Short mmCIF file of C-alpha atoms and ligand atoms in Angstrom, two decimals:
data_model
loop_
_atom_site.label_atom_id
_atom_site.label_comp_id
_atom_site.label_asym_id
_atom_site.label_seq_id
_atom_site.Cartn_x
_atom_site.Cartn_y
_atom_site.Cartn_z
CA UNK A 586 13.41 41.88 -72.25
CA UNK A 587 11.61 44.93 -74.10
CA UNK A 588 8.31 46.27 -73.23
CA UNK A 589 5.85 44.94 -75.37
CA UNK A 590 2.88 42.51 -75.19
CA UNK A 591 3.53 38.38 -75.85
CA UNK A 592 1.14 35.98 -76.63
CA UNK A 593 1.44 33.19 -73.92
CA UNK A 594 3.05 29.80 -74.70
CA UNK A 595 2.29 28.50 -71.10
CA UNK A 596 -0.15 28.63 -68.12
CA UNK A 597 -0.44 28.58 -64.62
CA UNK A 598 -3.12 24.99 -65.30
CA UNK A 599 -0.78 23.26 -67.59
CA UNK A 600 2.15 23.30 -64.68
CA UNK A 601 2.61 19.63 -63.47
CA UNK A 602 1.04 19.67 -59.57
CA UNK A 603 4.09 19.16 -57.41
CA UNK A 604 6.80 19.33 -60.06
CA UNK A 605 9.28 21.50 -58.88
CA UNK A 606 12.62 22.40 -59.38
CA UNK A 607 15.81 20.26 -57.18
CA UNK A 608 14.37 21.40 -53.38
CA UNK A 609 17.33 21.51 -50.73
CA UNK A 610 15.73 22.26 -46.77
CA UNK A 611 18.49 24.14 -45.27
CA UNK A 612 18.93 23.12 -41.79
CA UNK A 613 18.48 25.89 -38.86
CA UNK A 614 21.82 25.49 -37.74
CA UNK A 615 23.53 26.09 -41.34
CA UNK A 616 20.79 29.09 -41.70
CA UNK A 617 22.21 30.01 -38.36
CA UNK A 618 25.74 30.04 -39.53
CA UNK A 619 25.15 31.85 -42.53
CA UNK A 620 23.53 34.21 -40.01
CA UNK A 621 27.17 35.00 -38.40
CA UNK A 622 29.24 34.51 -40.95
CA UNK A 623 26.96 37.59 -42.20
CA UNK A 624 27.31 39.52 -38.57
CA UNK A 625 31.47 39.36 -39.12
CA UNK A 626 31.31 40.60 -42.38
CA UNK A 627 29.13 43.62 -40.98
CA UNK A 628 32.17 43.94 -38.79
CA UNK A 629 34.87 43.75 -40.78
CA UNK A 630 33.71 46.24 -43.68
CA UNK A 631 31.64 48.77 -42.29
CA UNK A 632 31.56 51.03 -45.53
CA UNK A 633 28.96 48.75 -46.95
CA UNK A 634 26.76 49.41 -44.51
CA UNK A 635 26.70 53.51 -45.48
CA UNK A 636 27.42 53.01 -49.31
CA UNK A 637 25.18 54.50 -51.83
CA UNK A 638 22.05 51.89 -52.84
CA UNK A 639 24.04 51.74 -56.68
CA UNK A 640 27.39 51.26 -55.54
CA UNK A 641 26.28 48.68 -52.68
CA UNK A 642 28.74 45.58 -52.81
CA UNK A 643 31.02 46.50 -55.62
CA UNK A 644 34.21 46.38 -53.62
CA UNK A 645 36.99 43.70 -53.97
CA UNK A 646 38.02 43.74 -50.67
CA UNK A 647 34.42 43.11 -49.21
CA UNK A 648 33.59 40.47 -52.32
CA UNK A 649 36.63 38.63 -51.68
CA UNK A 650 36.19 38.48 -47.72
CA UNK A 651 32.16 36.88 -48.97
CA UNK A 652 33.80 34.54 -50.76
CA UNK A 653 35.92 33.53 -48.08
CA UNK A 654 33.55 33.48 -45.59
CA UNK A 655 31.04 31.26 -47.93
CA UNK A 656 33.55 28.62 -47.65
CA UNK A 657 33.17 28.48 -43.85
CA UNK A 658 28.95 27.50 -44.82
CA UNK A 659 27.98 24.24 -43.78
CA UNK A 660 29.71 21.09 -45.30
CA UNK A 661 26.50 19.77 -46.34
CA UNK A 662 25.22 23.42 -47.91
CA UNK A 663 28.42 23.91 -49.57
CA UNK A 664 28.41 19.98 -51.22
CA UNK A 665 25.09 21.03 -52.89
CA UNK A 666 25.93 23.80 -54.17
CA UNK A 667 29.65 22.58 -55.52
CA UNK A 668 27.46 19.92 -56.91
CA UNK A 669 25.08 22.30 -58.42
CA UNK A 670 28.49 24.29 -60.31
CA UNK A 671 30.07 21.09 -61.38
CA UNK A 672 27.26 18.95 -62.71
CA UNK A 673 23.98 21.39 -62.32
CA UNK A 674 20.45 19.55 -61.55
CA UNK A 675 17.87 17.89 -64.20
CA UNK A 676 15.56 20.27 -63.35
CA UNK A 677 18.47 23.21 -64.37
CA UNK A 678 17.49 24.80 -61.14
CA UNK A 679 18.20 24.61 -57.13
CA UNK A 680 15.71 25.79 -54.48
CA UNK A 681 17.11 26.84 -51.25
CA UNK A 682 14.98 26.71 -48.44
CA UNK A 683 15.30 28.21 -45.14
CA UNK A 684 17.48 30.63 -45.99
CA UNK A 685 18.15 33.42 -43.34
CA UNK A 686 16.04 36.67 -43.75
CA UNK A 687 16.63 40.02 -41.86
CA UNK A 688 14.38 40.99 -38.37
CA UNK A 689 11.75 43.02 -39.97
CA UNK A 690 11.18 43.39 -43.65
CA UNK A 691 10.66 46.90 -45.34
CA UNK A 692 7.23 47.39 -47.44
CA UNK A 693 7.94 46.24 -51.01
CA UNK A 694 9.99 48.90 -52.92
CA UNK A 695 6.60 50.79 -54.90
CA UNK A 696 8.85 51.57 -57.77
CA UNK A 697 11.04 48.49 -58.18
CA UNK A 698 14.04 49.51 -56.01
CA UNK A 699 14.85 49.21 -52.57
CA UNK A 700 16.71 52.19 -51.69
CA UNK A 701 16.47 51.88 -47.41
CA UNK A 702 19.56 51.73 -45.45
CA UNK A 703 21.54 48.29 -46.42
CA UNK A 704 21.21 47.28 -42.69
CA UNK A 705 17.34 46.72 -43.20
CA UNK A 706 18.35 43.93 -45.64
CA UNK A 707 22.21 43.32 -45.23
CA UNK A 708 21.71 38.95 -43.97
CA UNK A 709 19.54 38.23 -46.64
CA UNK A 710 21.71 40.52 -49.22
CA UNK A 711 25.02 39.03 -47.74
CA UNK A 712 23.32 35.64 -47.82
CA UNK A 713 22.83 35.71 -51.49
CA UNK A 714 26.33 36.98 -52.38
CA UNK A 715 28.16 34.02 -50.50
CA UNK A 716 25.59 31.29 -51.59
CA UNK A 717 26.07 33.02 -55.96
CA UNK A 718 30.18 33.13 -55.22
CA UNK A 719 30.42 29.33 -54.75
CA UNK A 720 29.29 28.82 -57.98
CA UNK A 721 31.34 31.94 -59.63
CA UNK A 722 31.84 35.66 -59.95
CA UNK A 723 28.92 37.70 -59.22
CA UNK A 724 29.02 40.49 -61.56
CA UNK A 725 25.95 43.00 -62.97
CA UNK A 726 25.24 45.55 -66.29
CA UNK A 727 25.63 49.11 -66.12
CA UNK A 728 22.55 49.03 -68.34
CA UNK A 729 20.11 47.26 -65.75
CA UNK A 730 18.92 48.05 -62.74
CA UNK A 731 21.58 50.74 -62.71
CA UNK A 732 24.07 48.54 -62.13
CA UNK A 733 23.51 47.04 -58.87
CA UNK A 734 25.10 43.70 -57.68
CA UNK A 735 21.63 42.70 -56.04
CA UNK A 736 18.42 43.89 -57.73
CA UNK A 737 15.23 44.08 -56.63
CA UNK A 738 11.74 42.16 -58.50
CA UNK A 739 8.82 43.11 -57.57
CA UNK A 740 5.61 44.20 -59.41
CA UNK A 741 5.47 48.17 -60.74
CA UNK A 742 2.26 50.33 -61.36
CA UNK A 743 2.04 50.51 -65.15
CA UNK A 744 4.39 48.06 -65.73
CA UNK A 745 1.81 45.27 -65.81
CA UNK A 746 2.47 43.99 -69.12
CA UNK A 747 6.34 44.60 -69.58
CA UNK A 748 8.57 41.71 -70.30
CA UNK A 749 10.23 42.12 -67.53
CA UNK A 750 10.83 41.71 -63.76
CA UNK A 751 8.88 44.73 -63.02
CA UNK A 752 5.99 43.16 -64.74
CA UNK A 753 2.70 41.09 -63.76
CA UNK A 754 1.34 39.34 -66.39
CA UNK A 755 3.07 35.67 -67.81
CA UNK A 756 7.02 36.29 -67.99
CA UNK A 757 8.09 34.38 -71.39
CA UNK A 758 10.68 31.74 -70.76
CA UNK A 759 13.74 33.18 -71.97
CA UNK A 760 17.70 32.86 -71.07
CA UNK A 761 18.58 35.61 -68.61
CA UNK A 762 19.88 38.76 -70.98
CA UNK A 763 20.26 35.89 -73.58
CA UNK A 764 21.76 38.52 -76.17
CA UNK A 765 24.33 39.80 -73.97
CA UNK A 766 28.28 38.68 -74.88
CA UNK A 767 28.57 37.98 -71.43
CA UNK A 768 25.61 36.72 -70.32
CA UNK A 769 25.19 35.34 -66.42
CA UNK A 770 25.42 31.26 -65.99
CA UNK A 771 23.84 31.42 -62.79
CA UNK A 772 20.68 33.18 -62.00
CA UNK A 773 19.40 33.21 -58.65
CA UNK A 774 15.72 34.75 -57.02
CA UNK A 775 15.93 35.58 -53.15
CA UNK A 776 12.18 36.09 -52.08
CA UNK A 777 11.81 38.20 -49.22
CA UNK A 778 8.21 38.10 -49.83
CA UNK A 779 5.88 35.91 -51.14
CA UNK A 780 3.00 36.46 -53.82
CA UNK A 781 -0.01 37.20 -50.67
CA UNK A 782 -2.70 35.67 -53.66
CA UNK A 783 0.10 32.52 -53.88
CA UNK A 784 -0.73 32.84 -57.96
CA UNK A 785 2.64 33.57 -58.97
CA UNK A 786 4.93 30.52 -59.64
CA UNK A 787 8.20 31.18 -61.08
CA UNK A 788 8.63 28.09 -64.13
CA UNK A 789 12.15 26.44 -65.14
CA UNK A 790 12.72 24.50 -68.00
CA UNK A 791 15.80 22.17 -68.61
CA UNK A 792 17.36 21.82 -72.22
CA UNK A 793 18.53 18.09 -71.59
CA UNK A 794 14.64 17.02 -70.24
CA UNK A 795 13.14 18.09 -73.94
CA UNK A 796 16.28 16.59 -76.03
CA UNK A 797 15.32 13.60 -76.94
CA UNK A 798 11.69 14.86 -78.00
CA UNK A 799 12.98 17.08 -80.49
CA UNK A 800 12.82 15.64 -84.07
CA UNK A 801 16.49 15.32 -85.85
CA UNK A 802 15.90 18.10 -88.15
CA UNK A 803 15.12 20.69 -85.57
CA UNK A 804 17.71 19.88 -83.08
CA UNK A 805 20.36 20.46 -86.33
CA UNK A 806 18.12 24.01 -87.33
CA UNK A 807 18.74 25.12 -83.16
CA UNK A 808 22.66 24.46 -83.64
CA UNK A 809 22.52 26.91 -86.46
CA UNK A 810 23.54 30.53 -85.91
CA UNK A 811 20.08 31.41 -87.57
CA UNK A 812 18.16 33.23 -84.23
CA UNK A 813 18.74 36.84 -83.11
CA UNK A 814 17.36 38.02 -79.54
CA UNK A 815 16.09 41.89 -79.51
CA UNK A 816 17.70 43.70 -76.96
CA UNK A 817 15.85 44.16 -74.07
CA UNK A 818 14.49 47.93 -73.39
CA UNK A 819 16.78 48.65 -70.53
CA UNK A 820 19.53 48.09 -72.79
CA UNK A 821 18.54 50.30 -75.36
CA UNK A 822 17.19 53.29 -73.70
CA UNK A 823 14.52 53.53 -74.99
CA UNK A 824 16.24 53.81 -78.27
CA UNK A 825 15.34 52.11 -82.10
CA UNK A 826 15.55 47.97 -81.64
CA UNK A 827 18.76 46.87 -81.75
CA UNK A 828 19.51 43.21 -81.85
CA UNK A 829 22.29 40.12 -80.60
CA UNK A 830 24.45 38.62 -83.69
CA UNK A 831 22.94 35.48 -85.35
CA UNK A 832 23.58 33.20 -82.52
CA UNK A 833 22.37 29.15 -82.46
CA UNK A 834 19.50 28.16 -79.98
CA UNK A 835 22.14 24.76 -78.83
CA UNK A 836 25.70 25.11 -78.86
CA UNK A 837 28.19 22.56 -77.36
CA UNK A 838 28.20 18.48 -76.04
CA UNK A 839 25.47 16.84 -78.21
CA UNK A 840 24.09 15.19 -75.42
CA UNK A 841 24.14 17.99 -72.87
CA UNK A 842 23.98 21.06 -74.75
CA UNK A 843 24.04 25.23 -73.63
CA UNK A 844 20.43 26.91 -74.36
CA UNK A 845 19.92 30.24 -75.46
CA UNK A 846 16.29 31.13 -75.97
CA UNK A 847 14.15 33.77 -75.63
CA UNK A 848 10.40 33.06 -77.27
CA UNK A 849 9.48 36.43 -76.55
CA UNK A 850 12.22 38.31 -78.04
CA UNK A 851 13.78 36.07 -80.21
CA UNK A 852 13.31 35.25 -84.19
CA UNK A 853 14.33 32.95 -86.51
CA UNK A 854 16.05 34.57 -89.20
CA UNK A 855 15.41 31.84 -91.79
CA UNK A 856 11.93 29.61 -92.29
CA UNK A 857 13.82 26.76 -91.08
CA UNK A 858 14.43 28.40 -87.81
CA UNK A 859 10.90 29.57 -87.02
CA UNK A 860 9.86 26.17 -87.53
CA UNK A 861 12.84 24.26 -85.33
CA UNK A 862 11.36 27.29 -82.55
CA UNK A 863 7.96 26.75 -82.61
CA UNK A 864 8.67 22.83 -81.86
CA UNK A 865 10.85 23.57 -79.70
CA UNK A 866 8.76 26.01 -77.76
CA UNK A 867 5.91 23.58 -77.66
CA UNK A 868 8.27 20.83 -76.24
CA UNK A 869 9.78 23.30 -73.67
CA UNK A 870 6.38 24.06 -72.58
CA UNK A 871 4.70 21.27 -71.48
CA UNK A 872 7.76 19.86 -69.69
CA UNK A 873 8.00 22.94 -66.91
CA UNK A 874 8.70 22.74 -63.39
CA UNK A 875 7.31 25.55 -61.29
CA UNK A 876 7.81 26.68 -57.33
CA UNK A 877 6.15 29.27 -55.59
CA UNK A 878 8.82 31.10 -53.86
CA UNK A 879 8.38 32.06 -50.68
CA UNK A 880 10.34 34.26 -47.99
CA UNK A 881 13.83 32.28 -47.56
CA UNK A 882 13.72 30.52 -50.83
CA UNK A 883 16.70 30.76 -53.06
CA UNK A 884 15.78 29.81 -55.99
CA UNK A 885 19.61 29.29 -58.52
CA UNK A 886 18.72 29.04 -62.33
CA UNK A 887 21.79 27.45 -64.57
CA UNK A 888 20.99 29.54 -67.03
CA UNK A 889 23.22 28.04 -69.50
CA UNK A 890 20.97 24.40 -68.88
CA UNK A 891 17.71 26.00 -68.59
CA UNK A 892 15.27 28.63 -69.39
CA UNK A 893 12.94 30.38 -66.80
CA UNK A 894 9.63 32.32 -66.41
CA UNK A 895 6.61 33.18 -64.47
CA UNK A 896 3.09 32.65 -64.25
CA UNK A 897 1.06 35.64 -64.00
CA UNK A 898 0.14 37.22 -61.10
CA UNK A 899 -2.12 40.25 -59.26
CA UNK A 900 -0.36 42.73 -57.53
CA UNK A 901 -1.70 44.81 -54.68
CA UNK A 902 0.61 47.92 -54.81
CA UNK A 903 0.39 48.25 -51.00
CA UNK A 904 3.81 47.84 -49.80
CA UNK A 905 2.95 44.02 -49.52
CA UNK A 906 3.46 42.10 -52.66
CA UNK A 907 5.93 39.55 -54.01
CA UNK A 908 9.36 41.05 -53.89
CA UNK A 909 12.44 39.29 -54.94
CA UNK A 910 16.01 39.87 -54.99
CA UNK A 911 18.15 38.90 -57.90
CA UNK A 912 21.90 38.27 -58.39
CA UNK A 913 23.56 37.02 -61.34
CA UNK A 914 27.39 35.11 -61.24
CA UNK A 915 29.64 33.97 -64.37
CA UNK A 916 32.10 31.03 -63.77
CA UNK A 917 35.27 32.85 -64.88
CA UNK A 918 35.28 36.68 -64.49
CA UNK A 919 39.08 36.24 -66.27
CA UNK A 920 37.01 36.65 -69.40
CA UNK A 921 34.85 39.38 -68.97
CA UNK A 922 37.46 41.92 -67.41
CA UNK A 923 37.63 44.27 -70.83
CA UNK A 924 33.95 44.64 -70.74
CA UNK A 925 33.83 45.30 -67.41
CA UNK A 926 35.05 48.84 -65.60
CA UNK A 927 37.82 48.73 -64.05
CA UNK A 928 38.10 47.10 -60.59
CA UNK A 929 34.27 46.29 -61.10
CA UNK A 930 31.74 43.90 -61.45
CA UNK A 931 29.50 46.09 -63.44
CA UNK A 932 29.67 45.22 -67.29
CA UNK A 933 29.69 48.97 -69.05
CA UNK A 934 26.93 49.59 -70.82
CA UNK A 935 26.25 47.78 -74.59
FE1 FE2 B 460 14.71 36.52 -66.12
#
């Protein structure tokens, strides 16, 4: 997402009380498998706990031994989340709960990224990866957060009103990097640390629950390839806009169609398409489900069912505020490989 200013479509009061995304409780004693599953893979591949912070994780031997070891997880963790891949949620989203977290937690990362020895955070980074490879590949972009397999969200100085995960105020529903050829179909939020105010609630909104709203005329305008998404900042460099191809809002099943929106950085490129936007923007809206994330929450995003956002929120800057850890997979990394380097995860840059 780029850098500029949006004007709100939703609001912390409009959020239905209680309506939250699909909430699993994770048991201790599957958090406490997790937990040594985790403490053998420490074991077995020592070089991840000295790697550089941007090269952390990228290694086939050590991603294929976390996808191994996610299949020893608890039966009843691993039938969620198999569920989750094959069929997804109404709500487009899955919130973990109880996750494991690491012994003591480093001050939130002042400038957006953690760069402390892996160690500090290696259960709840290991955690992530095996829970995101049941449901597929995890894979990042050269172009954001340089690259990094797990990056950190949490609120930057200056940043306040970015469009982004370093920012504060309301984060637009969108499709994670919506424009990109190979964009993630999972999305998933650790929190290590919850908002200390408890004002930031992170929104998800489902395709399939606003369908049948939508009038016949704008659901045919959103399968149209008449909407282009403007790159997002990191992607450009800081560089003149660039934007995706014309590329339809729906696309697939009529009755449970892939979403690609973005009503911050996306336009219509015909009248038709504004209009088919705004009501579906005004639809997508009022139908949100929100959670406030807190430390041990996994929150997994389908994000080819649903968009996501967040309320706004007021950061401290004192080492204490929200911070978040994201992770993206893609259900078949066959397809990706040329835009990938070699024997990576990490899409080369746009
Ligand atoms: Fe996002």
């Amino acid at each position: 997402m780029d850098g500029t200013e949006t004007t709100a479509t939703f609001a912390a009061e409009d959020l239905p009380a209680g309506g939250h995304p699909d909430l699993v409780a994770v048991r201790d004693e599957d958090a406490a498998t997790i937990r040594r599953l985790a403490a053998e893979l420490a074991v077995g591949h020592p070089a991840q706990l000295t790697a550089e912070p941007d090269r952390r994780f990228d290694d086939a031997a050590f991603l294929t031994a976390v996808e191994s070891s996610a299949r020893r997880m608890s039966h009843r963790l691993l039938e969620r989340l198999v569920g989750f891949r094959l069929a997804g949620s109404s709500s487009g989203g899955l919130v973990l709960r109880g996750l494991p977290l690491d012994p003591a937690l480093p001050p939130t990362p002042a400038d957006g990224s953690y760069r402390g020895p892996v160690s500090d955070l290696f259960v709840s980074s290991v955690t992530q990866l095996m829970v995101m490879s049941v449901l597929g590949g995890v894979v990042a972009y050269a172009d954001e957060k340089d690259g990094r397999l797990i990056q950190d969200v949490c609120p930057v100085p200056g940043a306040e009103t970015r469009q982004e995960n370093t920012g504060s105020t309301l984060l637009e529903l969108h499709t994670e990097d919506g424009f990109h050829p190979s964009k993630p179909d999972f999305m998933s939020l650790y929190c290590l640390r919850g908002d200390p105010r408890d004002e930031a609630r992170t929104v998800v909104g489902a395709v399939a629950r606003v369908l049948p709203g939508l009038s016949e005329r704008c659901r045919a305008a959103l399968r149209e390839p008449q909407f282009r998404i403007r790159l997002s900042s990191s992607f450009t460099g800081g560089g003149p806009a660039r934007w995706s191809a014309p590329l339809p809002v729906l696309s697939g099943a009529a009755v449970d169609p892939e979403v690609c929106l973005d009503l911050h950085a996306m336009a219509g490129l015909t009248a038709e398409g504004d209009e088919a936007l705004r009501e579906l923007a005004a639809l997508m809206t009022r139908s949100l489900l929100a959670v406030a994330l807190r430390p041990g929450d996994l929150l997994i995003v389908d994000n080819r069912q649903a968009v996501h956002g967040r309320t706004a929120f007021r950061p401290g800057y004192d080492g204490a505020d929200r911070w978040l850890r994201r992770c993206y997979a893609i259900t078949d990394l066959w397809r990706s490989r040329g835009t990938r380097f070699p024997g990576s995860r990490v899409h080369r840059p746009l």
